[in-house]
CSV table of C-alpha atoms in Angstrom, one decimal:
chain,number,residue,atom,x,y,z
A,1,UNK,CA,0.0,0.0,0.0
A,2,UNK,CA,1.5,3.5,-0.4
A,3,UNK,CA,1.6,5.9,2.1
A,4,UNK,CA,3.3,9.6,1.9
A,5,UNK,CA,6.4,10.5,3.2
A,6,UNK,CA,4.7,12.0,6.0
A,7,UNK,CA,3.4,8.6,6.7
A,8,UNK,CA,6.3,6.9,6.5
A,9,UNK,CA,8.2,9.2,8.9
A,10,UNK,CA,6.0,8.6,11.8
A,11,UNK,CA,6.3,4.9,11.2
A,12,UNK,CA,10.0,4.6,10.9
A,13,UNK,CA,10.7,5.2,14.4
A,14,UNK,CA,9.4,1.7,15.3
A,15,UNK,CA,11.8,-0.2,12.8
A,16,UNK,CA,15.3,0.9,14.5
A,17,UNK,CA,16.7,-2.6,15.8
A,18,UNK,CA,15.7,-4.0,12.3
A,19,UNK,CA,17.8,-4.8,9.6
A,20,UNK,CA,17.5,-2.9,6.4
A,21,UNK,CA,18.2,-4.2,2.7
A,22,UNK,CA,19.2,-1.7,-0.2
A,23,UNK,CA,19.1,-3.0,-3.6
A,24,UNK,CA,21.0,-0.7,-6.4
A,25,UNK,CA,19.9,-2.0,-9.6
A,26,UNK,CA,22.0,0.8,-11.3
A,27,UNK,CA,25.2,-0.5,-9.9
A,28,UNK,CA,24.0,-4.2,-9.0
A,29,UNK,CA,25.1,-4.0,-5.5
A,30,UNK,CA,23.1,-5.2,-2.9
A,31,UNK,CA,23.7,-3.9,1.1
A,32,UNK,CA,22.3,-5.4,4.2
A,33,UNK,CA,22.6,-4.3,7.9
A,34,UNK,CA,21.2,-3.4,11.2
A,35,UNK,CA,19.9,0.3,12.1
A,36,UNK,CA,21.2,1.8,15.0
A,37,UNK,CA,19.7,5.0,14.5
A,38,UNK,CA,17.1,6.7,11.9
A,39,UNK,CA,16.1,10.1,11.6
A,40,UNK,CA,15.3,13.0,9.3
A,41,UNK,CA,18.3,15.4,9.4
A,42,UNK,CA,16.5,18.5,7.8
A,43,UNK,CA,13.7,20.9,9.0
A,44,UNK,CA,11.6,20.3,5.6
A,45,UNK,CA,12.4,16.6,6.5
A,46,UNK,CA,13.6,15.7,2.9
A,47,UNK,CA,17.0,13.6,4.0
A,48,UNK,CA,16.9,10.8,6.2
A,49,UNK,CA,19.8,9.6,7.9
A,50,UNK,CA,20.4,5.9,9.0
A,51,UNK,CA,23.3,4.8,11.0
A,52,UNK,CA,23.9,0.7,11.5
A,53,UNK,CA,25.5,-1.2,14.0
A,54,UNK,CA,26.9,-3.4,11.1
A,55,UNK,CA,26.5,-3.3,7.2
A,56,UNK,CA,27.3,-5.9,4.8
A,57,UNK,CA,27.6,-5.8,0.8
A,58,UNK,CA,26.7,-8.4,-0.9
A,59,UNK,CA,28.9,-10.1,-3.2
A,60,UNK,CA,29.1,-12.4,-5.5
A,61,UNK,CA,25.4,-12.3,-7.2
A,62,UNK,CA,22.8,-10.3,-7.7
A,63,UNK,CA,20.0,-9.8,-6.2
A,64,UNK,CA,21.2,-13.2,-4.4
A,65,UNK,CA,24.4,-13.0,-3.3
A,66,UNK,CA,26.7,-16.2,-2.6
A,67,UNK,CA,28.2,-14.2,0.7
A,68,UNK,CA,28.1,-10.8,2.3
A,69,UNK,CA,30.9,-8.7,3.6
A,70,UNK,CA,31.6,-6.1,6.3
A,71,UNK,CA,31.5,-2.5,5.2
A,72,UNK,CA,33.3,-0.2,7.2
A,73,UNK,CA,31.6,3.2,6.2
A,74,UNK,CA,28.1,2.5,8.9
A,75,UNK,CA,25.5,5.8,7.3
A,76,UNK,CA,23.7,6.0,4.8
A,77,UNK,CA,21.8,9.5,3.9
A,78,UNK,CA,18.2,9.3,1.5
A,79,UNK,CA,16.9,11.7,-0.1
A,80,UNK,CA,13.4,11.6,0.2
A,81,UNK,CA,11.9,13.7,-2.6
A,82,UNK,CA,13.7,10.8,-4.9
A,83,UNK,CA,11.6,8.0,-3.4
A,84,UNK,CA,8.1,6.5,-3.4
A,85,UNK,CA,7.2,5.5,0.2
A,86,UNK,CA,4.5,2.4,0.7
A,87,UNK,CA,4.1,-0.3,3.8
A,88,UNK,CA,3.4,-4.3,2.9
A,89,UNK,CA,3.0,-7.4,5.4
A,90,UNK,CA,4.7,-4.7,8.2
A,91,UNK,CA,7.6,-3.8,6.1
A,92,UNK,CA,8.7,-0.5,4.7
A,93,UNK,CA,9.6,0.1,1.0
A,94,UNK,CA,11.3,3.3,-0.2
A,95,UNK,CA,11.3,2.5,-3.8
A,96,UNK,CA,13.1,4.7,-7.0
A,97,UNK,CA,13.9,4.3,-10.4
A,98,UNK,CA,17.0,2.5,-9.6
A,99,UNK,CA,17.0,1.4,-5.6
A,100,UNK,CA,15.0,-0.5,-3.5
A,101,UNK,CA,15.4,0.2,0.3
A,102,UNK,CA,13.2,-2.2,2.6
A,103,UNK,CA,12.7,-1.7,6.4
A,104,UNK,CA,12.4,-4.8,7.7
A,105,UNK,CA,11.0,-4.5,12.3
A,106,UNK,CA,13.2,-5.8,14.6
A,107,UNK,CA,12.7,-9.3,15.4
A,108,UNK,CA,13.1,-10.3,11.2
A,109,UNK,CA,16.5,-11.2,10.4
A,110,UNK,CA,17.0,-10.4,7.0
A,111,UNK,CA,20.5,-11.8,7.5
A,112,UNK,CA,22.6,-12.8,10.1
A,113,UNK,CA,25.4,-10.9,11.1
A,114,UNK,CA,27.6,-14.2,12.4
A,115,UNK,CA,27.3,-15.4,8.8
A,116,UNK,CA,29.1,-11.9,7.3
A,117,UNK,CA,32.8,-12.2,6.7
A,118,UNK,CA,35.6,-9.5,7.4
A,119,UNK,CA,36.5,-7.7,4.3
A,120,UNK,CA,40.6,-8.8,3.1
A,121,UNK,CA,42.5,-5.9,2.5
């Protein structure tokens, strides 16, 4: 179903603790991790900023990758004009021409984070 942004502002609150998948179909790269922190860093409320306690990039496959890996930069920043906001079976779905970003509540392991690997340098 979609909802406005407005909507999906006051409903985001509840899904810190979750994890939260971002699919790029642009660039084919698909990130996994869980929130620490979301909020909307601007008085008109058009960036939202996410902060995880882990995030792993997939690799190897797409949209179903063989393993994921620790990434060491833990924001991401949305900007929220760009999306289309809707809720579905208590998930969140910020949706664009090119990403996919689903909310998933706590409690719902998208993945979990014993099974991500340390990045080789």
């Amino acid at each position: 179903m979609e909802i406005s942004i407005a909507e999906f502002l006051k409903k985001v609150a509840g899904y810190v603790g979750g994890q939260i998948k971002i699919m790029d179909k642009q660039s084919c790269h698909i990130y996994c991790g869980e929130t620490e922190n979301i909020s909307d860093t601007s008085i008109e409320k058009n960036y939202l900023e996410i902060t995880f306690k882990w995030l792993a990039r997939g690799e190897d496959g797409f949209p179903i990758p063989d393993q994921w890996i620790h990434e060491k930069c833990l924001s991401n920043t949305i900007f929220l004009p760009s999306y289309q906001a809707s809720y579905y079976h208590g998930r969140l779905y910020l949706t664009s021409a090119h990403k996919t970003i689903t909310f998933y509540p706590p409690g719902i392991l998208r993945i979990h984070p014993g099974s991500v690997k340390e990045r080789k340098e």
